[in-house]
Every structure is written in structure tokens, then in C-alpha cells.
mmCIF file of C-alpha atoms in Angstrom:
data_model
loop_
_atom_site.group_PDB
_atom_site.id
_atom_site.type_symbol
_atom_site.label_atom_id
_atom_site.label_comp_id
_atom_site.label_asym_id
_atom_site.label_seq_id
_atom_site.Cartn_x
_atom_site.Cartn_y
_atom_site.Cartn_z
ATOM 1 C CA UNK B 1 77.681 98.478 91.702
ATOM 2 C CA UNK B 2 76.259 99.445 88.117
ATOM 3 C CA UNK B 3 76.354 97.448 85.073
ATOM 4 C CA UNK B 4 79.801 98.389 83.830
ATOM 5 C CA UNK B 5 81.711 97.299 86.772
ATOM 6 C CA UNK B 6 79.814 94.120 86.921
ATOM 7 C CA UNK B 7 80.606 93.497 82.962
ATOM 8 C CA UNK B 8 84.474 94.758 84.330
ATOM 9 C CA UNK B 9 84.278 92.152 86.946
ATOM 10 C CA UNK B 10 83.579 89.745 84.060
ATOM 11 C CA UNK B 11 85.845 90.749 82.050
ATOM 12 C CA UNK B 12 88.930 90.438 84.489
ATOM 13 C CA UNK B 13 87.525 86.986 85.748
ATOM 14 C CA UNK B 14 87.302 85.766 82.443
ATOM 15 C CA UNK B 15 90.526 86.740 81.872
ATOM 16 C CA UNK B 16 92.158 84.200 83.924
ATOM 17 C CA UNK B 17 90.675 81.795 81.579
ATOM 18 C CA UNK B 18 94.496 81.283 80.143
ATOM 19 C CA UNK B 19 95.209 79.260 82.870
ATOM 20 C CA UNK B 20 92.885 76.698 82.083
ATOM 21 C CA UNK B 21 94.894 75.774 78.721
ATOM 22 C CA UNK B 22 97.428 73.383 78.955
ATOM 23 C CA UNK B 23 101.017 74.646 79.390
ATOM 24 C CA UNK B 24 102.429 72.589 76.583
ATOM 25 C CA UNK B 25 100.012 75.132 74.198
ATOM 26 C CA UNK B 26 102.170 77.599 75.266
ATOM 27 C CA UNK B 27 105.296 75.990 75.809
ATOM 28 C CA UNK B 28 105.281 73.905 72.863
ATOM 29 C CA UNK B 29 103.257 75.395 69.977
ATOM 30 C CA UNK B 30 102.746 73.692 66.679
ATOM 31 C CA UNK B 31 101.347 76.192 64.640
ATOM 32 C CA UNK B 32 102.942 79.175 62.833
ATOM 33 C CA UNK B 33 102.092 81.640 60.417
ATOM 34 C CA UNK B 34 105.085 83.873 59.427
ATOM 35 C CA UNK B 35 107.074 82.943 61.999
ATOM 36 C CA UNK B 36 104.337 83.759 64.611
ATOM 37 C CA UNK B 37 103.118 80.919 67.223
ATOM 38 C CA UNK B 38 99.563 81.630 67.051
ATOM 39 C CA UNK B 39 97.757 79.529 69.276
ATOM 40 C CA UNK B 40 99.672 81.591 72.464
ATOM 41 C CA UNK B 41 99.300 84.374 70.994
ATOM 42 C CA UNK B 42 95.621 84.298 70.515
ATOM 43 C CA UNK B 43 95.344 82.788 74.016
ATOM 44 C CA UNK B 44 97.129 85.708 75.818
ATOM 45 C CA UNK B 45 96.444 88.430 73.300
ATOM 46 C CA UNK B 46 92.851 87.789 73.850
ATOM 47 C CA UNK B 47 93.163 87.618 77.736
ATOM 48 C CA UNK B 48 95.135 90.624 77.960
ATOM 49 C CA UNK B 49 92.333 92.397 75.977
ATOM 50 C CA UNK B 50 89.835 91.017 78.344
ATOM 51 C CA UNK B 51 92.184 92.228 81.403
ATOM 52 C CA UNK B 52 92.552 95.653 79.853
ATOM 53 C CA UNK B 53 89.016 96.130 78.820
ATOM 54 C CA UNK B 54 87.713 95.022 82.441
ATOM 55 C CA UNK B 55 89.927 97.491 83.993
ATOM 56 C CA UNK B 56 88.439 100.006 81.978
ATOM 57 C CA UNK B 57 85.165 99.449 82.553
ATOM 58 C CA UNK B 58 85.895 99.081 86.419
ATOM 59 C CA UNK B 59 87.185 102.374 86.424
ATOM 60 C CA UNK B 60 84.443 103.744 84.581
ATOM 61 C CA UNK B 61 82.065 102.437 86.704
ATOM 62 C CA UNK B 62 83.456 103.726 89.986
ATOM 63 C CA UNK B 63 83.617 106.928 88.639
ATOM 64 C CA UNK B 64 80.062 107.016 87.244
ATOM 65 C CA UNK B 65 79.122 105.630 90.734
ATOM 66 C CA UNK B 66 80.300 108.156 92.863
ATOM 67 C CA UNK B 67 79.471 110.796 90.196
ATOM 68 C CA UNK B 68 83.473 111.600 89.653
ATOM 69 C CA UNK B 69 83.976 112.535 85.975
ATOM 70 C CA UNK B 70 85.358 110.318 83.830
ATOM 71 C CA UNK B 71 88.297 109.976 81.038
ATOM 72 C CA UNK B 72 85.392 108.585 78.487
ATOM 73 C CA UNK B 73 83.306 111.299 79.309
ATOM 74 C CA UNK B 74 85.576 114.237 79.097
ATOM 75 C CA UNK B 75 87.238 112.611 75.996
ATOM 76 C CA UNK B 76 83.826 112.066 73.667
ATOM 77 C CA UNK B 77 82.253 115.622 75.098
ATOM 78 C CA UNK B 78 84.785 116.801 71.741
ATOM 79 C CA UNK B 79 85.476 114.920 68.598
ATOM 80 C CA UNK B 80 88.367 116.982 68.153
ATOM 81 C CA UNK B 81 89.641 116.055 72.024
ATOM 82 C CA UNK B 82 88.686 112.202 71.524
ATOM 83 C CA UNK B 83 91.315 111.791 68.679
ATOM 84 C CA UNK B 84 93.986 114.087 70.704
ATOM 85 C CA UNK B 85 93.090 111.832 73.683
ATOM 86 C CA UNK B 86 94.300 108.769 71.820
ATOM 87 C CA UNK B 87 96.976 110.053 70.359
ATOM 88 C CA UNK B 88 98.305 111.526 73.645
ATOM 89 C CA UNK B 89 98.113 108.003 75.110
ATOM 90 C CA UNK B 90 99.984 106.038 72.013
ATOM 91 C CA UNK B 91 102.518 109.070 72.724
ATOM 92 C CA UNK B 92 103.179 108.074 76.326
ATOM 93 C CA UNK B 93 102.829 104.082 76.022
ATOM 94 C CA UNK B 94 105.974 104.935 72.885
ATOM 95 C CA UNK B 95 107.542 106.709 75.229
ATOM 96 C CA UNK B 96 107.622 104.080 77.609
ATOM 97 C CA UNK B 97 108.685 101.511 75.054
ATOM 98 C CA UNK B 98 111.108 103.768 73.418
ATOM 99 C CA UNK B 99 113.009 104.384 76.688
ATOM 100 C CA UNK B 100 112.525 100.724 78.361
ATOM 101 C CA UNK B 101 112.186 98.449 75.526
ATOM 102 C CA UNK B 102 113.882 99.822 72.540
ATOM 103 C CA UNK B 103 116.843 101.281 74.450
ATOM 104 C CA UNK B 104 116.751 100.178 78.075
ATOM 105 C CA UNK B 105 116.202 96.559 77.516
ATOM 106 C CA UNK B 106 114.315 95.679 80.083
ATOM 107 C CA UNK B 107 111.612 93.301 78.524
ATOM 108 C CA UNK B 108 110.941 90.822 75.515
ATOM 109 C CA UNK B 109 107.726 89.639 73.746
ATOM 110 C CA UNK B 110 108.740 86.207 73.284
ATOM 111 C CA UNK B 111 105.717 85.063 71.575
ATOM 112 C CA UNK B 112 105.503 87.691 69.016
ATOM 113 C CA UNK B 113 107.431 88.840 65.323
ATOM 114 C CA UNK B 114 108.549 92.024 64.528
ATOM 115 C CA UNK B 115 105.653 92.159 62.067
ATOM 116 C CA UNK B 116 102.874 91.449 64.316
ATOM 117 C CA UNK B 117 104.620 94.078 66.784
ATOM 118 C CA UNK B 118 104.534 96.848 64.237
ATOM 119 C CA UNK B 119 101.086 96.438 63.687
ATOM 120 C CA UNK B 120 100.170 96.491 67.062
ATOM 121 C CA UNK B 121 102.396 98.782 69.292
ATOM 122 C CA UNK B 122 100.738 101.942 68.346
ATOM 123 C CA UNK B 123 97.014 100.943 68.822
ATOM 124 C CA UNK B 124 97.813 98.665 71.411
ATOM 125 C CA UNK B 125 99.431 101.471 73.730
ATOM 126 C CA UNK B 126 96.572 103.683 73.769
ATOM 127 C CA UNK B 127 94.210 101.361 75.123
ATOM 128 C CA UNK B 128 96.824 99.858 77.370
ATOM 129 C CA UNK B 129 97.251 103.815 78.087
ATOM 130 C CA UNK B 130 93.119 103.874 78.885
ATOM 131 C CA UNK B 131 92.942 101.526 81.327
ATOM 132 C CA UNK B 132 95.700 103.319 83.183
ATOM 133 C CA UNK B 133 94.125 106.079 83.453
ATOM 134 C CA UNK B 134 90.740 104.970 84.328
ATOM 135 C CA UNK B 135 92.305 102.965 86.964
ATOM 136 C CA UNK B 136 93.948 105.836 88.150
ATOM 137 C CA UNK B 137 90.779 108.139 88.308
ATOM 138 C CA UNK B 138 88.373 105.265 90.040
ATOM 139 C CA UNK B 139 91.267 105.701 92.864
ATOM 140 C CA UNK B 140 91.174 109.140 92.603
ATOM 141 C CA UNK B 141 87.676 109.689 92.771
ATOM 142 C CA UNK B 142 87.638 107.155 95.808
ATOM 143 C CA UNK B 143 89.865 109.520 97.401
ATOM 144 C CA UNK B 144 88.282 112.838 96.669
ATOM 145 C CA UNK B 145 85.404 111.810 98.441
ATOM 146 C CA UNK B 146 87.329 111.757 101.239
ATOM 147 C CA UNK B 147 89.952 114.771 100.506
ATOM 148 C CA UNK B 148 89.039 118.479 100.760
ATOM 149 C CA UNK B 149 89.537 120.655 97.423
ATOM 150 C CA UNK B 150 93.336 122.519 97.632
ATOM 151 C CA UNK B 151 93.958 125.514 98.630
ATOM 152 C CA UNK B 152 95.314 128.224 95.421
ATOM 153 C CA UNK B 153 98.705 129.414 95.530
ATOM 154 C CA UNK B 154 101.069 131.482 93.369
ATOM 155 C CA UNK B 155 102.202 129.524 90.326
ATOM 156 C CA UNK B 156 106.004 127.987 90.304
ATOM 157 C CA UNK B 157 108.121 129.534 88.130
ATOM 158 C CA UNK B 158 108.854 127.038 85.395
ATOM 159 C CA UNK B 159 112.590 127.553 84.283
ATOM 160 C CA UNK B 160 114.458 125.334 87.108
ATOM 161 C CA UNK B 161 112.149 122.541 86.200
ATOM 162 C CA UNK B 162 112.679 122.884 82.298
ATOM 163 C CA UNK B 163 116.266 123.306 83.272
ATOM 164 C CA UNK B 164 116.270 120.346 85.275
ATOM 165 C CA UNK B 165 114.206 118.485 82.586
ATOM 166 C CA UNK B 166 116.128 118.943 79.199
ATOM 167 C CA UNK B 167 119.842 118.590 81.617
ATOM 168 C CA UNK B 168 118.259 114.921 82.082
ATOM 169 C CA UNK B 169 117.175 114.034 78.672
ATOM 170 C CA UNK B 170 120.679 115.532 77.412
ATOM 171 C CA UNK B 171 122.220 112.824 79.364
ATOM 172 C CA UNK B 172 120.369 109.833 79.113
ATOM 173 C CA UNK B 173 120.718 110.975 75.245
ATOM 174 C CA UNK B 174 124.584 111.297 75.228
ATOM 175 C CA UNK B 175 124.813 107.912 77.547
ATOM 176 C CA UNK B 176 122.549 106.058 75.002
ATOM 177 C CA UNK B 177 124.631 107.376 72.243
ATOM 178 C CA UNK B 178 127.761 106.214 74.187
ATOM 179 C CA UNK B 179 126.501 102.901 74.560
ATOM 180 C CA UNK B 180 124.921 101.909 70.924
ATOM 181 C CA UNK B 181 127.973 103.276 69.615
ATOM 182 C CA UNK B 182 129.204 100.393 67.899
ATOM 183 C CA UNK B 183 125.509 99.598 66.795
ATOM 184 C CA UNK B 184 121.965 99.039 67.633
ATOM 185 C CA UNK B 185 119.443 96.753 66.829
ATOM 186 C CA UNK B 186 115.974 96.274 67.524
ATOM 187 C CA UNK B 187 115.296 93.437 70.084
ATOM 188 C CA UNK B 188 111.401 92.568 70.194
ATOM 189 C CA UNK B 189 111.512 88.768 70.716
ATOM 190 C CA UNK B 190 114.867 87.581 71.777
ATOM 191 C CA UNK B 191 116.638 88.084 74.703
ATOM 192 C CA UNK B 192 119.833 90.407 74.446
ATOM 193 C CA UNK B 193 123.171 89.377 76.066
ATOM 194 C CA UNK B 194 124.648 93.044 76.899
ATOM 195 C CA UNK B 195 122.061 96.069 78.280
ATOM 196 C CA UNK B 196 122.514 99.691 78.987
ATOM 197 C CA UNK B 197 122.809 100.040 83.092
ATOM 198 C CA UNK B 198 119.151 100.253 84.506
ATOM 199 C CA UNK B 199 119.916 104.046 85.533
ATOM 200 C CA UNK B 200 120.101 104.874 81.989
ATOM 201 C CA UNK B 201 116.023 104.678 81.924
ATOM 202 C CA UNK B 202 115.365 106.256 85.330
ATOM 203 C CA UNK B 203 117.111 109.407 84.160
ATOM 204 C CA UNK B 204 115.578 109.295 80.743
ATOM 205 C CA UNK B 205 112.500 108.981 82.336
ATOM 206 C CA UNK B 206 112.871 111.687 85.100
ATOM 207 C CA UNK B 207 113.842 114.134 81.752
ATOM 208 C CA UNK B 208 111.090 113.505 80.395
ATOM 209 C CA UNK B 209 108.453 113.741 83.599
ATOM 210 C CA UNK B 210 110.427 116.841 84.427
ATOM 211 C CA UNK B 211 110.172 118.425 81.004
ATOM 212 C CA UNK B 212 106.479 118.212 80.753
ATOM 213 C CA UNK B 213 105.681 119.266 84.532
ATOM 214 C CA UNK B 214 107.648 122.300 83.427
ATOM 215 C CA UNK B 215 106.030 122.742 80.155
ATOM 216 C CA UNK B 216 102.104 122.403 81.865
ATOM 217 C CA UNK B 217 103.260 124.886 84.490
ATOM 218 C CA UNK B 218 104.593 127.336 82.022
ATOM 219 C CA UNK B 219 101.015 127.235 80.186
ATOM 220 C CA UNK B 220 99.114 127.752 83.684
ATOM 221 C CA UNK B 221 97.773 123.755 83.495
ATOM 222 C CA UNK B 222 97.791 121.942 86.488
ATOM 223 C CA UNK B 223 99.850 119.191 86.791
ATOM 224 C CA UNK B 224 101.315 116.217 89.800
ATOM 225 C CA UNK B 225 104.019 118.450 90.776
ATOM 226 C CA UNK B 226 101.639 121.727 90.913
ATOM 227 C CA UNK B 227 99.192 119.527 93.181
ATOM 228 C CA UNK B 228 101.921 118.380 95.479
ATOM 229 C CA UNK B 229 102.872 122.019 95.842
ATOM 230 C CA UNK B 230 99.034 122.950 96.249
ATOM 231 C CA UNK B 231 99.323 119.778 99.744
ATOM 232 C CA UNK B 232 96.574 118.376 97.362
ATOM 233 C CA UNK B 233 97.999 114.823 97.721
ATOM 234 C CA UNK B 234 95.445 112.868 95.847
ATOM 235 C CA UNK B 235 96.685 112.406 92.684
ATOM 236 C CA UNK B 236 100.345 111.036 94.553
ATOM 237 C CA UNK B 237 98.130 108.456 96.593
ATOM 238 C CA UNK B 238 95.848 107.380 94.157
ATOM 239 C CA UNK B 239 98.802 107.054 91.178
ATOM 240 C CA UNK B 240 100.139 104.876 93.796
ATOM 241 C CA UNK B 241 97.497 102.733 94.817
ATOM 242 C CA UNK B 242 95.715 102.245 91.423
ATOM 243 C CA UNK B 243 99.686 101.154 90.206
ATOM 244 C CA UNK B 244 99.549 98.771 93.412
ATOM 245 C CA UNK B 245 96.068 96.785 92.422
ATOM 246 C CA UNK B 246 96.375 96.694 88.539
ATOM 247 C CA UNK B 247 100.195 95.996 88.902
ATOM 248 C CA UNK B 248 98.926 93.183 90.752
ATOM 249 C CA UNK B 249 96.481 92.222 88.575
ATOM 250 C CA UNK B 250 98.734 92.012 85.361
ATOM 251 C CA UNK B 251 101.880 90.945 87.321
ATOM 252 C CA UNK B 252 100.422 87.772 88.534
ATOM 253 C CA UNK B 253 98.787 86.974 85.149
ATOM 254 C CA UNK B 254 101.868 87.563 83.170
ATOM 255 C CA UNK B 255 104.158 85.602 85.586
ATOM 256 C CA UNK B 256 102.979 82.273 84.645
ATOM 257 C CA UNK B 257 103.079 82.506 80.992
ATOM 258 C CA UNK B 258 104.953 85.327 80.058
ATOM 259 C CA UNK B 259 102.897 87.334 77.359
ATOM 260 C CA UNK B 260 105.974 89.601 78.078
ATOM 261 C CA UNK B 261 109.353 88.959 79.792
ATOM 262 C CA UNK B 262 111.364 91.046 81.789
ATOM 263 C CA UNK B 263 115.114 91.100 81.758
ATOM 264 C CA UNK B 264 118.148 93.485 83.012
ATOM 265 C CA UNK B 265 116.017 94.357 85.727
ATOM 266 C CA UNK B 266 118.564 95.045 88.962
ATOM 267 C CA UNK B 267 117.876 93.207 91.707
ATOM 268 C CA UNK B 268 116.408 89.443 92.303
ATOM 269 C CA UNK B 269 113.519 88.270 91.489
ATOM 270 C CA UNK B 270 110.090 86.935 93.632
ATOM 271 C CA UNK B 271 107.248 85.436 91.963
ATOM 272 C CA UNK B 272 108.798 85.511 88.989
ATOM 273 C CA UNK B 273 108.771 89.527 88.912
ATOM 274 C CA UNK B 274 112.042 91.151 89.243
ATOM 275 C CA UNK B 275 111.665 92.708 92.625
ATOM 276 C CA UNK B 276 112.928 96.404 91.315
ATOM 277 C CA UNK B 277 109.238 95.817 89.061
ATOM 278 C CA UNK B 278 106.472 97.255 91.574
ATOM 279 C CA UNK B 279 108.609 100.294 92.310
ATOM 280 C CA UNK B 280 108.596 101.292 88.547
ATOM 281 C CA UNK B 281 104.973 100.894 88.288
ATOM 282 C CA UNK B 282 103.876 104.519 90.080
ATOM 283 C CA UNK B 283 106.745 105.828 87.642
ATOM 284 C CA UNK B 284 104.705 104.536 84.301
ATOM 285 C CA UNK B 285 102.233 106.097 86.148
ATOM 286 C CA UNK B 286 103.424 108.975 86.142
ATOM 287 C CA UNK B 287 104.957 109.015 82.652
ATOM 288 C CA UNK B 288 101.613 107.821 81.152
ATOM 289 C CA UNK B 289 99.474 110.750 83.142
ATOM 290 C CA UNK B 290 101.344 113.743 82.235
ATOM 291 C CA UNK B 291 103.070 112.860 78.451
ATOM 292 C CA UNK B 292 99.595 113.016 76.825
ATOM 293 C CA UNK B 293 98.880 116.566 78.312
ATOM 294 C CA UNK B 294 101.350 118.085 75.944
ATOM 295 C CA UNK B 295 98.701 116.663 72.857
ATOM 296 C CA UNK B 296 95.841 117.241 75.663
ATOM 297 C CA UNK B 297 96.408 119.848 78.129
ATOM 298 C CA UNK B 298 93.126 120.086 79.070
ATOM 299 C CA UNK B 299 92.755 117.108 80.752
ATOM 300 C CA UNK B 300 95.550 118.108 83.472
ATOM 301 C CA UNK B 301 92.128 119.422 85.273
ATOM 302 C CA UNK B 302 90.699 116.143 85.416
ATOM 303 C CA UNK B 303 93.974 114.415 86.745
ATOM 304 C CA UNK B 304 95.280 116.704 88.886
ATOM 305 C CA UNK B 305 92.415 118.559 90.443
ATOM 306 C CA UNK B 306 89.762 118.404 93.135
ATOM 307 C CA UNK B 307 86.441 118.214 91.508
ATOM 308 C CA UNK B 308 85.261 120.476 93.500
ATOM 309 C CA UNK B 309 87.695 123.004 92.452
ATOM 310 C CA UNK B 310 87.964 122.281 88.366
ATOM 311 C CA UNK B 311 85.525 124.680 87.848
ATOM 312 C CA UNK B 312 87.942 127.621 89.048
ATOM 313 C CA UNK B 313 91.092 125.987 87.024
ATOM 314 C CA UNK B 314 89.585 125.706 84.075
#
């Protein structure tokens, strides 16, 4: 252990502090300014940011323990690759919330405005987008240790994946179309009676995975695909184990007082998390590791490679 995973540790303790606050401060808030409760949102903004910033530094400090390199350290090595580094991770979190929230539906932020969420989507999805990744490299470099470096191969050829990519995003386009054809509007806060059908997102979100996997191998970048094809399995297990523990970890959190809310998920419900939930938690893995390598491409080496082998795919 080294100092930023204990101040991680901290951090993700002391964000349980929520539930120490009466419920009635969140179910029944007196004060507003512009329409905006702020007590609750304070209270789980400020948890959330203590969540997200723990994960982080966990995931820093696992790397930096077992001498794994880092998404801080590869993004400040270049001021020039530290701003295309955040702006490749609000691209993916708007992504996300384009495809889920905007037009799939699928969750509300019933404590916010439209105002407050303006101000904060853009800013507030890249450091969401950070502690993704950083939880996804701790597991990663957990697993390299363990994991020989991939063999090379020849390249794929990229055309039946870009194919297969912009077919996708055609039709989630023309079914999205289809189904706000009488009108849209934006639905931050309040719950919405009708909702596309869940499979609307899926294949939105499989165009644009596709797309990108096609695009990285067309430049020579590695990407998940590429390592699957290379039997480097790594980056599959650990995108699926880090989205296991921090799913966890913000699933539980969120299911007792709702800083978001999930609807027109298919499916039941456990816990108060639609069951369908942890499934689609590898795929915003996904979707949040490869989006910002069209802004960054040169950190597909650190995702999707062996450290022992970077060297030779740089």
C-alpha cells in the first residue's frame, strides 16, 4: 500500500458518509435555489466526488505499486496529450449520455435542473471518464503480472468492421428518427411515460464500438478487438472485473438515494438496480476505453497492450 491508495481508501469510506443524513433531507428538501434542491444535491454531489476521486487514486496507486504505467502519467508526460486526454473522455461519457440518456431513456437526475446539468455534464464526464479508466488499468496491471506479453500477428483488415460499424449507427439513426418523429424533448429530471425499445441503445452502441475498433485498426493502433485477436485476453478480463467492483461500488451507493434513477431498463429489478444494469457496465466499459482514442490514439498502447510489449507497438 502507498499513500494514494490509502488517501483512495479514505476517500471511498468517506463517501458513504451520505448515509448518515437523515432521509427526510433527501426526501423532503426545504431549500431551493432556481428550482434546484440543494441540500441533496450538495450531499450526493459531494459524495459522488469523493467516490470518484477515491477510485482514482486507488487505481493510481496499484499501478504505481506494481510499477504498471499509469493514465496520469502517460497523460501529463505532454501538455498537448493532457488536454486531448480530457477531451477524449468528455467525448465518450457524451456519448454515453447522448445514446442512453438523451435518446434511450434509460435514467433521470431527479435532484437536478436543466441548468445545473448544463454546467456540469461536460466536466463532470471526464472525471467520471478518469476513474474508469484508472480502475480499469489497476485491474489490468493486476493481471499483467500474471499474463505473458501476446504474440504479433498480421493486422485485420479494417473494412468489414467499418462496414459493420457505420450499417449499425445507420440504423439506430433511422430507428431514433422513426421514433422522435412526432417530437423530442430533453428529459433530465422527470421521468418520461413512452421510451425507445432498449435495443435501440445496444445497436447504437455496438455502431459506435465497431466504428472506432475499425478506425484504430485502419491507423495500425492497437485496440480490444486487435488484443482478442492477438489471445491477449487481459484487457477483456480486466474491463470486466474492474466494471464488476466499481459497478458495485456506485450501484449500492446510488440505490438508496438515487443521485440518478434508472428507468426503461428491460427486465426486473433486485436491490433496487434493474437487473439488465451489471451486464451494461463492461459495455460503458468498453465505449469509454476506445471513443477517446479517436482524440488520443496513442493511448490504445497503454489499454490494450502488454507492458512488456508497448515498447515494440509504439
Amino acid at each position: 500500500m502507498n499513500a494514494a491508495s490509502w488517501v483512495g481508501l479514505f476517500c471511498v469510506a468517506a463517501s458513504c458518509g451520505q448515509f448518515l443524513v437523515p432521509s427526510r433531507v433527501y426526501t423532503q428538501p426545504t431549500d431551493f435555489v432556481l428550482g434546484l434542491p440543494v441540500v441533496p444535491v450538495v450531499l450526493l454531489g459531494f459524495s459522488a466526488v469523493l467516490l470518484t476521486t477515491g477510485v482514482i487514486l486507488l487505481g493510481e496507486g496499484i499501478c504505481k505499486r506494481l510499477g504498471a504505467p499509469s493514465l496520469w502519467t502517460a497523460a501529463v508526460a505532454d501538455p498537448a496529450r493532457f488536454v486531448r486526454v480530457l477531451l477524449g473522455g468528455a467525448a465518450a461519457g457524451l456519448v454515453m449520455e447522448v445514446v442512453a440518456q438523451w435518446l434511450g431513456r434509460l435514467w433521470i437526475y431527479p435532484f437536478w435542473t436543466v441548468w445545473l446539468y448544463a454546467l456540469i455534464v461536460v466536466p463532470g464526464f471526464a472525471f467520471y471518464w478518469m476513474s474508469i479508466v484508472e480502475s480499469y488499468l489497476a485491474v489490468k496491471a493486476v493481471l499483467d503480472r500474471l499474463a505473458r506479453p501476446s504474440r504479433s500477428v498480421a493486422p485485420a483488415r479494417p473494412g468489414g468492421l467499418l462496414l459493420i460499424g457505420v450499417a449499425a449507427l445507420t440504423t439506430a439513426l433511422l430507428l431514433y428518427l422513426n421514433w422522435y418523429a412526432q417530437g423530442y424533448v430533453l428529459a433530465v429530471q422527470h421521468p418520461t411515460v413512452h421510451a425507445p425499445p432498449f435495443w435501440y441503445a445496444l445497436i447504437a452502441f455496438l455502431g459506435v464500438w465497431v466504428t472506432v475498433e475499425a478506425l484504430l485498426t485502419r491507423w495500425g493502433r492497437p485496440s480490444l478487438l486487435g488484443a482478442m485477436r492477438r489471445r491477449y485476453w487481459t484487457p477483456l478480463a480486466a474491463m470486466v472485473g474492474a466494471s464488476a467492483v466499481v459497478g458495485v461500488l456506485m450501484e449500492v451507493q446510488n440505490a438508496v438515494h438515487r443521485f440518478w434513477a434508472y428507468q426503461n431498463w428491460p427486465g426486473g429489478w433486485v436491490a433496487g438496480v434493474p437487473v439488465a444494469v451489471p451486464t451494461a457496465w463492461p459495455l460503458q466499459y468498453a465505449t469509454f476505453l476506445v471513443v477517446p482514442l479517436l482524440l488520443a490514439p496513442e493511448l490504445a498502447v497503454l489499454f490494450f497492450t502488454h507492458p512488456a510489449s508497448a515498447a515494440t507497438t509504439r
